[in-house]
Coordinates of C-alpha atoms in Angstrom, one line a residue:
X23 CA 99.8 95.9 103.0
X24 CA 96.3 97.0 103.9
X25 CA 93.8 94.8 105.0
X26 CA 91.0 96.4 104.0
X27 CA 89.3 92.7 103.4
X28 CA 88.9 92.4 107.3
X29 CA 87.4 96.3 108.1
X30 CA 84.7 95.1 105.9
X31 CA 84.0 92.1 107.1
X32 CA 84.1 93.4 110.9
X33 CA 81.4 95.6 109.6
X34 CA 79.6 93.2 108.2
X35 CA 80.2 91.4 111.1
X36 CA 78.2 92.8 113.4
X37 CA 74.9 91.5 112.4
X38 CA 72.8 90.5 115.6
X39 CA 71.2 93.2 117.6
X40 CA 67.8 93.1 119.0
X41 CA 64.6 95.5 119.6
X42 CA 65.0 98.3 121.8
X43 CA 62.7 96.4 124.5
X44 CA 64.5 93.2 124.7
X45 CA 65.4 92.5 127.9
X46 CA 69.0 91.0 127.3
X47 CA 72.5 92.4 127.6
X48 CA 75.2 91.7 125.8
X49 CA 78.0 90.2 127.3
X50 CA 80.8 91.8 125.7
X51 CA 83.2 90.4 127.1
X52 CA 82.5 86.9 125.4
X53 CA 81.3 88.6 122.3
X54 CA 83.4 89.2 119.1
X55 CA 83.1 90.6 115.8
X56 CA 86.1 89.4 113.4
X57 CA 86.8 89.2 109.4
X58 CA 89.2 88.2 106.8
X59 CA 90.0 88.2 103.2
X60 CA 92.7 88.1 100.9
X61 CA 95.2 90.9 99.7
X62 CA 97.6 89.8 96.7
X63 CA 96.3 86.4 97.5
X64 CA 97.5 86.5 101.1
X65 CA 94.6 85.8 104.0
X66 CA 94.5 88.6 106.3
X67 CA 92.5 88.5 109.4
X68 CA 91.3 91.5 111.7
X69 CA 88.5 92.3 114.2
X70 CA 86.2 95.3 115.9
X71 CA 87.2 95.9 119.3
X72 CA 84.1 97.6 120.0
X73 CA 80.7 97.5 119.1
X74 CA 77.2 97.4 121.2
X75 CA 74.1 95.3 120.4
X76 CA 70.6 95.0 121.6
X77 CA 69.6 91.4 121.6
X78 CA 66.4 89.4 122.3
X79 CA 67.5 86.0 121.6
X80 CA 65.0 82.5 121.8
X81 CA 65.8 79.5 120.2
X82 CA 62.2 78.4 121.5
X83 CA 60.9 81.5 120.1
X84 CA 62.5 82.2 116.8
X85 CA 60.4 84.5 115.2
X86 CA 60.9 86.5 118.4
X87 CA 64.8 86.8 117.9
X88 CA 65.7 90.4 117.2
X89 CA 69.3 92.0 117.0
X90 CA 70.5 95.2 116.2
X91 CA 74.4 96.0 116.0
X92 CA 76.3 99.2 116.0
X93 CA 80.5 99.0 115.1
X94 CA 82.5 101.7 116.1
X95 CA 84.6 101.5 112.8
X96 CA 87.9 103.1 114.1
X97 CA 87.7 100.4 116.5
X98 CA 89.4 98.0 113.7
X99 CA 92.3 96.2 114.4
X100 CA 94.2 95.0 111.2
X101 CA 97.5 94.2 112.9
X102 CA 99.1 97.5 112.7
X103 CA 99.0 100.7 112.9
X104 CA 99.4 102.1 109.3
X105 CA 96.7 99.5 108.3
X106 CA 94.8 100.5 110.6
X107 CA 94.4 104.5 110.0
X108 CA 94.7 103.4 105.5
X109 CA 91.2 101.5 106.5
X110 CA 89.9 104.3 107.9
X111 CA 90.9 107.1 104.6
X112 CA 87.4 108.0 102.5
X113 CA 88.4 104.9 100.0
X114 CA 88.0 102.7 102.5
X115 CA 85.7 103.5 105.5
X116 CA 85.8 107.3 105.5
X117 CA 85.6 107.0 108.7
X118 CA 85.3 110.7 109.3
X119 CA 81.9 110.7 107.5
X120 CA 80.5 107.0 108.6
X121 CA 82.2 106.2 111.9
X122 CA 79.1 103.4 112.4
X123 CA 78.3 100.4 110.8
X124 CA 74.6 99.1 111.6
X125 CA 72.9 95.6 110.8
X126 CA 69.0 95.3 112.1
X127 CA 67.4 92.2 111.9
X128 CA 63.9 92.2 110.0
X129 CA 63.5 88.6 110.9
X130 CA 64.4 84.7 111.9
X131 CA 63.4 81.3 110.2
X132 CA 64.6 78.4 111.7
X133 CA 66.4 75.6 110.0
X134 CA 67.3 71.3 111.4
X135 CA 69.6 71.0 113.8
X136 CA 69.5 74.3 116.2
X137 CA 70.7 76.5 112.9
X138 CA 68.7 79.6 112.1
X139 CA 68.9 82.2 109.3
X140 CA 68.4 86.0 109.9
X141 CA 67.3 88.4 107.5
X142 CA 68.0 92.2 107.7
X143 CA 69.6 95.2 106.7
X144 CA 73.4 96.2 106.5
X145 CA 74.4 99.4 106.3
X146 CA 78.3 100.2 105.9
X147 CA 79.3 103.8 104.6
X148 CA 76.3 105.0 103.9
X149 CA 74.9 102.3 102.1
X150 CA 71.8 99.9 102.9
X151 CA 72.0 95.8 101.8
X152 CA 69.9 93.1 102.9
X153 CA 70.9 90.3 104.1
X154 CA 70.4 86.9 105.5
X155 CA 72.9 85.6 108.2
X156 CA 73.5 82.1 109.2
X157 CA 74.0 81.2 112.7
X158 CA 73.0 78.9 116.1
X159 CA 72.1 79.7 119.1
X160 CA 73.9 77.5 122.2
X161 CA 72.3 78.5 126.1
X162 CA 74.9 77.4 128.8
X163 CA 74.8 78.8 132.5
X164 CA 72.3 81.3 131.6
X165 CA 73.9 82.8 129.0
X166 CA 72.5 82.6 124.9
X167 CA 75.4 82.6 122.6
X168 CA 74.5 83.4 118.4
X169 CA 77.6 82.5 116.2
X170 CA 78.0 82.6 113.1
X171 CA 79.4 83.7 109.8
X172 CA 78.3 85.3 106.3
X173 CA 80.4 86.3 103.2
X174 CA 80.2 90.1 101.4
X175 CA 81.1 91.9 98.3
X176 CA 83.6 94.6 99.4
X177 CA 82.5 96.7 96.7
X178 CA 78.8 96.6 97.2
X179 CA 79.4 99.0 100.4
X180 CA 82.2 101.3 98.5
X181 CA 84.9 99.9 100.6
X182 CA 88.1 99.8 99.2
X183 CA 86.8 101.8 95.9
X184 CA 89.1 103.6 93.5
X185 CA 92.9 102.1 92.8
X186 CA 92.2 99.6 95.7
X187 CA 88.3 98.6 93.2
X188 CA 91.1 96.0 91.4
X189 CA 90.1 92.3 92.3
X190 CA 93.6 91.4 91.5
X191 CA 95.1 93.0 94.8
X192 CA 92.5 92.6 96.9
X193 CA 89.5 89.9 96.8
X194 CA 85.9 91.4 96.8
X195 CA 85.1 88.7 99.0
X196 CA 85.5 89.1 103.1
X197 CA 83.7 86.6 105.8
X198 CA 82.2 87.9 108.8
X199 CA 83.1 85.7 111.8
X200 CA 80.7 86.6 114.9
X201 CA 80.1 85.4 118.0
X202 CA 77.6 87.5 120.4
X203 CA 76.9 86.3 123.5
X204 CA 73.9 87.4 125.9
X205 CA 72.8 87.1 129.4
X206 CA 69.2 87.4 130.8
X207 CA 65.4 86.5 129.3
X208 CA 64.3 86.9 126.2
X209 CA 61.6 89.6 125.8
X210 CA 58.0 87.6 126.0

């Protein structure tokens, strides 16, 4: 079965990325971008394996926090192989036409309790949403870590349009899991 459910929300996932003169880099290796959904009413789970972002994170400094994220979308990793490449078909991704998927934060409110909300714009195939994306921020040996998590609408990007539009196979709904973690200053 496909598990279109999780290229989506991998797309989605990738939501922090910060302002091209931020002085922080993003520690990839401690950084993730994963997804799931349901198909026939089965969770499926899946992840980007690769995917840059410019960060400029401040927990003292909210209104400072900036993030911009790129996804390399035939980085996606389903589980298998024939998932996989269906994910990638023009249905799906089209892949061959939108390779990317971008979020770039407009801007940061903080909440109680270390949790913050970030509002920008998603843009998977092609097409532009705003959003607002929960998350914390947690500093630890000099390194700022954001994670958190938002749920999309499938359809409202195109993804998994035509026979695979039916709600019945797979759920509209997929959660963005992210965890992006960041080493140096903030930007001042």
């Amino acid at each position: 079965m496909i598990h279109f459910l999780k290229v989506l929300f991998l797309t989605s996932a990738g939501f922090f990325v910060a302002t091209a003169h931020a002085q922080q880099t993003l520690a990839a290796e401690k950084s993730e971008l994963r997804f799931s959904g349901k198909q026939m009413n089965v969770a499926q789970d899946g992840k980007f394996k690769k995917f840059t972002a410019k960060l400029n994170l401040d927990a003292k400094k909210p209104d400072a926090t900036r993030a911009e994220l790129v996804i390399d979308i035939n980085s996606i990793d389903l589980g298998s192989d024939e998932a996989n490449e269906e994910v990638k078909r023009p249905s799906w991704f089209d892949v061959a036409t939108h390779p990317q998927a971008k979020f770039v934060s407009t801007s940061v409110k903080a909440g109680a309790g270390g949790k913050f909300e970030m509002r920008g714009k998603l843009t998977v195939k092609g097409i532009t949403k705003d959003v607002v994306v929960p998350f914390t921020l947690k500093e630890a040996s000099g390194i700022i870590t954001a994670e958190g998590a938002i749920e999309l609408k499938r359809l409202d990007f195109k993804v998994g349009d035509g026979v695979w539009a039916d709600l019945e196979t797979v759920a509209n709904e997929v959660k963005i899991q992210f965890k992006l973690a960041a080493t140096g200053a903030p930007a001042k």
